Amino acid sequence: QVQLVESGGGLVQAGDSLRLSCAASGRTFGTDDIGWFRQAPGKEREFVAAIRWSTGMTRYGDSVKGRFTISRDSTRNAVYLQMTSLKPDDTAAYYCAVNSRIRTLVPTQGTAEYDYWGQGTQVTVSS
């Protein structure tokens, strides 16, 4: 079992930056993918980014490529999402998740593949 806690969300203006954190407890990350997803009201949960803990390989959703960066800190057992050039369309609840059953060569982007989820942190971007 692993427990995930997201933090760092808030209300910002378009063009601003935010850094989200995902702290894990219960066990240390090993051969996992850690992903960030987001969900806006009335919309499906959307893949944002993922990182393979063992190699640092990353993957991004098309809507955030070039603006968001996912990273990991093994000393803190944590994953971060640096978000820049934020847009109102980035407004959503952001969730981190763990896929502990890796079956692919690249980090997983499907929500069904992730088996542990945090409670989320709200990001609101005003125009």
XYZ file of N, CA and C in Angstrom:
381
model
N 0.836 -1.199 0.000
C 0.000 0.000 0.000
C 0.865 1.241 0.000
N 0.415 2.241 -0.671
C 1.094 3.535 -0.663
C 0.043 4.614 -0.551
N 0.318 5.605 0.277
C -0.575 6.748 0.424
C 0.067 7.950 -0.253
N -0.749 8.693 -0.987
C -0.263 9.835 -1.755
C -0.961 11.101 -1.285
N -0.192 12.159 -1.129
C -0.749 13.447 -0.728
C -0.214 14.509 -1.680
N -1.131 15.178 -2.369
C -0.767 16.260 -3.266
C -0.826 17.596 -2.522
N -0.004 18.516 -2.961
C -0.029 19.870 -2.407
C 0.505 20.829 -3.447
N 0.293 22.123 -3.185
C 0.852 23.142 -4.057
C -0.144 23.831 -4.962
N -1.382 23.371 -4.948
C -2.378 24.013 -5.783
C -2.736 25.394 -5.276
N -3.501 26.118 -6.084
C -3.909 27.448 -5.675
C -4.547 28.207 -6.803
N -4.782 29.487 -6.541
C -5.368 30.391 -7.526
C -4.264 31.284 -8.081
N -4.086 31.233 -9.396
C -3.061 32.040 -10.052
C -3.655 32.711 -11.279
N -2.892 33.604 -11.856
C -3.322 34.270 -13.079
C -2.696 33.591 -14.300
N -3.319 33.791 -15.428
C -2.783 33.226 -16.673
C -1.346 33.711 -16.871
N -0.479 32.779 -17.255
C 0.930 33.086 -17.446
C 1.799 32.789 -16.245
N 1.174 32.590 -15.098
C 1.924 32.286 -13.877
C 2.415 30.845 -13.865
N 3.185 30.535 -12.836
C 3.709 29.178 -12.638
C 3.291 28.648 -11.277
N 3.234 27.335 -11.176
C 2.974 26.650 -9.915
C 3.768 25.354 -9.909
N 4.124 24.899 -8.723
C 4.743 23.590 -8.597
C 3.907 22.736 -7.662
N 3.432 21.632 -8.176
C 2.686 20.674 -7.376
C 3.632 19.605 -6.838
N 3.316 19.141 -5.650
C 4.104 18.078 -5.031
C 3.218 16.873 -4.756
N 3.814 15.707 -4.853
C 3.135 14.451 -4.524
C 4.058 13.692 -3.583
N 3.655 13.618 -2.328
C 4.456 12.934 -1.316
C 3.866 11.558 -1.050
N 4.726 10.570 -0.972
C 4.268 9.201 -0.766
C 4.690 8.689 0.601
N 3.831 7.883 1.201
C 4.154 7.200 2.450
C 3.641 5.774 2.361
N 4.140 4.939 3.236
C 3.738 3.538 3.231
C 4.778 2.632 2.617
N 5.418 3.106 1.572
C 6.550 2.414 0.980
C 7.275 3.385 0.066
N 8.473 3.048 -0.291
C 9.213 3.890 -1.224
C 8.910 3.457 -2.654
N 8.994 4.418 -3.554
C 8.825 4.099 -4.963
C 9.971 3.209 -5.422
N 9.647 2.300 -6.316
C 10.666 1.414 -6.859
C 10.489 1.278 -8.351
N 9.864 0.217 -8.772
C 9.610 -0.006 -10.193
C 8.194 0.453 -10.525
N 7.941 1.721 -10.268
C 6.599 2.276 -10.465
C 6.617 3.352 -11.531
N 5.452 3.611 -12.080
C 5.199 4.851 -12.794
C 4.399 5.742 -11.857
N 4.781 6.999 -11.780
C 4.015 7.976 -11.017
C 3.474 8.980 -12.022
N 2.168 9.150 -11.998
C 1.525 10.012 -12.976
C 0.786 11.167 -12.335
N 0.621 12.199 -13.118
C -0.251 13.325 -12.764
C -1.418 13.337 -13.747
N -2.601 13.479 -13.199
C -3.819 13.584 -13.980
C -4.578 14.808 -13.505
N -5.520 15.242 -14.294
C -6.358 16.359 -13.883
C -7.787 16.130 -14.349
N -8.692 16.747 -13.616
C -10.103 16.613 -13.957
C -10.804 17.929 -13.686
N -11.388 18.479 -14.725
C -12.182 19.690 -14.618
C -13.647 19.301 -14.457
N -14.454 20.178 -13.873
C -15.878 19.858 -13.694
C -16.540 19.483 -15.012
N -17.263 18.367 -15.016
C -17.980 17.933 -16.199
C -17.140 17.271 -17.265
N -15.842 17.091 -16.983
C -14.953 16.482 -17.973
C -14.355 15.203 -17.411
N -13.847 14.366 -18.323
C -13.188 13.144 -17.906
C -11.792 13.457 -17.357
N -11.305 12.525 -16.551
C -9.956 12.679 -16.033
C -8.957 12.574 -17.186
N -8.012 13.488 -17.193
C -7.088 13.640 -18.316
C -5.651 13.386 -17.869
N -4.912 12.658 -18.688
C -3.494 12.415 -18.419
C -2.698 13.700 -18.611
N -1.822 14.003 -17.658
C -0.983 15.183 -17.739
C 0.479 14.789 -17.977
N 1.011 13.967 -17.103
C 2.421 13.588 -17.205
C 2.677 12.357 -16.356
N 3.737 11.640 -16.686
C 4.131 10.488 -15.887
C 5.641 10.338 -15.930
N 6.158 9.713 -14.889
C 7.587 9.453 -14.810
C 7.808 8.033 -14.323
N 8.736 7.349 -14.946
C 9.116 6.008 -14.494
C 10.198 6.181 -13.434
N 9.868 5.760 -12.214
C 10.744 6.065 -11.092
C 12.150 5.493 -11.281
N 12.236 4.295 -11.823
C 13.530 3.616 -11.888
C 14.484 4.232 -12.900
N 13.932 4.837 -13.968
C 14.802 5.344 -15.031
C 14.717 6.855 -15.214
N 13.649 7.469 -14.699
C 13.442 8.895 -14.924
C 12.807 9.218 -16.264
N 12.462 8.194 -17.035
C 11.797 8.452 -18.314
C 10.475 9.159 -18.065
N 10.160 10.134 -18.906
C 8.943 10.918 -18.738
C 8.052 10.846 -19.977
N 6.809 11.216 -19.756
C 5.825 11.258 -20.835
C 4.841 12.348 -20.498
N 4.363 13.064 -21.516
C 3.472 14.200 -21.301
C 2.249 14.120 -22.191
N 1.166 14.671 -21.678
C -0.006 14.854 -22.503
C 0.233 15.981 -23.498
N -0.442 15.925 -24.639
C -0.205 16.900 -25.697
C -0.501 18.328 -25.241
N -1.483 18.496 -24.377
C -1.892 19.850 -23.986
C -0.899 20.533 -23.061
N 0.045 19.807 -22.500
C 0.980 20.410 -21.545
C 2.431 20.324 -21.995
N 2.682 19.675 -23.111
C 4.060 19.548 -23.586
C 4.703 20.910 -23.754
N 5.925 21.028 -23.259
C 6.647 22.281 -23.363
C 6.342 23.275 -22.260
N 5.293 23.023 -21.476
C 4.935 23.939 -20.381
C 5.089 23.304 -19.010
N 4.853 22.019 -18.922
C 4.911 21.308 -17.635
C 6.109 20.382 -17.621
N 6.680 20.206 -16.432
C 7.800 19.287 -16.266
C 7.575 18.432 -15.029
N 7.683 17.138 -15.201
C 7.562 16.214 -14.077
C 8.956 15.789 -13.652
N 9.157 15.678 -12.345
C 10.467 15.281 -11.829
C 10.288 14.474 -10.555
N 11.373 13.862 -10.119
C 11.297 13.034 -8.911
C 12.444 13.365 -7.979
N 12.243 13.100 -6.701
C 13.265 13.302 -5.682
C 13.308 12.042 -4.830
N 14.323 11.239 -5.038
C 14.393 9.971 -4.322
C 14.661 10.165 -2.840
N 15.288 11.271 -2.457
C 15.566 11.501 -1.034
C 14.298 11.815 -0.265
N 13.305 12.332 -0.958
C 12.034 12.676 -0.311
C 10.906 11.735 -0.713
N 11.208 10.794 -1.600
C 10.163 9.891 -2.097
C 8.977 10.694 -2.617
N 9.297 11.663 -3.457
C 8.276 12.595 -3.906
C 8.418 12.852 -5.408
N 7.330 13.279 -5.982
C 7.284 13.640 -7.392
C 6.705 15.043 -7.494
N 7.194 15.798 -8.443
C 6.774 17.180 -8.604
C 6.254 17.419 -10.017
N 5.380 18.410 -10.130
C 4.913 18.852 -11.435
C 5.095 20.358 -11.490
N 6.096 20.788 -12.235
C 6.336 22.215 -12.437
C 5.496 22.671 -13.607
N 4.623 23.621 -13.350
C 3.702 24.109 -14.377
C 4.027 25.568 -14.680
N 4.270 25.868 -15.925
C 4.559 27.230 -16.350
C 3.573 27.660 -17.429
N 3.552 28.954 -17.698
C 2.657 29.508 -18.725
C 1.241 28.967 -18.564
N 0.755 29.025 -17.354
C -0.563 28.462 -17.081
C -1.661 29.196 -17.830
N -2.665 28.441 -18.231
C -3.802 28.966 -18.972
C -5.084 28.672 -18.205
N -6.152 29.412 -18.461
C -7.431 29.089 -17.812
C -7.873 27.649 -18.072
N -7.522 27.104 -19.231
C -7.884 25.713 -19.537
C -7.158 24.702 -18.652
N -6.139 25.144 -17.928
C -5.442 24.240 -17.003
C -6.175 24.113 -15.671
N -7.236 24.894 -15.492
C -8.000 24.830 -14.260
C -8.612 23.448 -14.072
N -8.306 22.819 -12.944
C -8.780 21.459 -12.675
C -8.292 21.030 -11.300
N -8.837 19.907 -10.847
C -8.250 19.226 -9.711
C -7.147 18.309 -10.250
N -5.990 18.397 -9.634
C -4.837 17.618 -10.084
C -4.575 16.481 -9.098
N -4.389 15.298 -9.660
C -4.186 14.096 -8.869
C -2.877 13.426 -9.234
N -2.179 12.914 -8.236
C -1.068 12.030 -8.551
C -1.496 10.591 -8.294
N -0.849 9.684 -8.989
C -1.237 8.280 -8.939
C -0.020 7.406 -9.188
N -0.127 6.173 -8.735
C 0.962 5.208 -8.885
C 0.471 3.980 -9.652
N 1.257 3.599 -10.642
C 1.045 2.334 -11.333
C 2.164 1.403 -10.891
N 1.807 0.406 -10.107
C 2.815 -0.499 -9.558
C 2.977 -1.770 -10.384
N 2.264 -1.865 -11.492
C 2.309 -3.077 -12.322
C 2.733 -2.703 -13.736
N 4.006 -2.389 -13.861
C 4.521 -1.900 -15.136
C 4.523 -3.014 -16.164
N 3.954 -2.727 -17.348
C 3.924 -3.716 -18.422
C 4.407 -3.134 -19.742
N 4.773 -1.859 -19.740
C 5.145 -1.206 -20.987
C 6.561 -0.658 -20.887
N 7.116 -0.324 -22.055
C 8.467 0.219 -22.085
C 8.502 1.707 -21.751
N 7.361 2.379 -21.874
C 7.289 3.809 -21.600
C 6.290 4.036 -20.476
N 6.381 5.183 -19.778
C 5.442 5.458 -18.692
C 3.986 5.405 -19.156
N 3.145 4.909 -18.294
C 1.749 4.653 -18.616
C 0.937 5.925 -18.574
N -0.032 6.049 -19.490
C -0.886 7.231 -19.479
C -2.358 6.911 -19.261
N -2.711 5.645 -19.211
C -4.111 5.307 -19.017
C -4.506 5.322 -17.553
N -5.629 5.965 -17.229
C -6.063 6.053 -15.847
C -6.326 4.675 -15.245
N -6.814 3.734 -16.044
C -7.144 2.408 -15.531
C -5.919 1.629 -15.087
N -4.763 2.052 -15.535
C -3.526 1.350 -15.183
C -3.002 1.734 -13.808
N -3.498 2.821 -13.261
C -2.989 3.330 -11.990
C -3.835 2.806 -10.840
N -3.182 2.286 -9.824
C -3.921 1.618 -8.756
C -3.931 2.351 -7.426
N -3.142 3.385 -7.270
C -3.195 4.204 -6.059
C -3.330 5.660 -6.473
N -4.219 6.370 -5.772
C -4.522 7.758 -6.117
C -4.512 8.622 -4.868
N -4.086 9.865 -5.040
C -4.213 10.843 -3.981
C -5.581 11.495 -4.023
N -5.779 12.438 -3.097
C -7.076 13.115 -2.976
C -7.198 14.314 -3.904
N -6.094 14.782 -4.433
C -6.134 15.886 -5.373
C -5.854 17.232 -4.760
N -5.409 18.153 -5.602
C -5.201 19.543 -5.208
C -5.743 20.416 -6.329
N -6.440 21.472 -5.956
C -7.134 22.311 -6.939
C -6.196 23.376 -7.491
N -6.211 23.507 -8.804
C -5.496 24.578 -9.494
C -6.530 25.394 -10.261
N -6.543 26.683 -10.007
C -7.462 27.580 -10.692
C -6.654 28.691 -11.339
N -6.832 28.839 -12.639
C -6.094 29.851 -13.388
C -7.095 30.875 -13.909
N -6.943 32.102 -13.480
C -7.844 33.164 -13.908
C -7.265 33.874 -15.131
N -8.171 34.387 -15.964
C -7.725 35.060 -17.192
C -7.457 36.534 -16.950
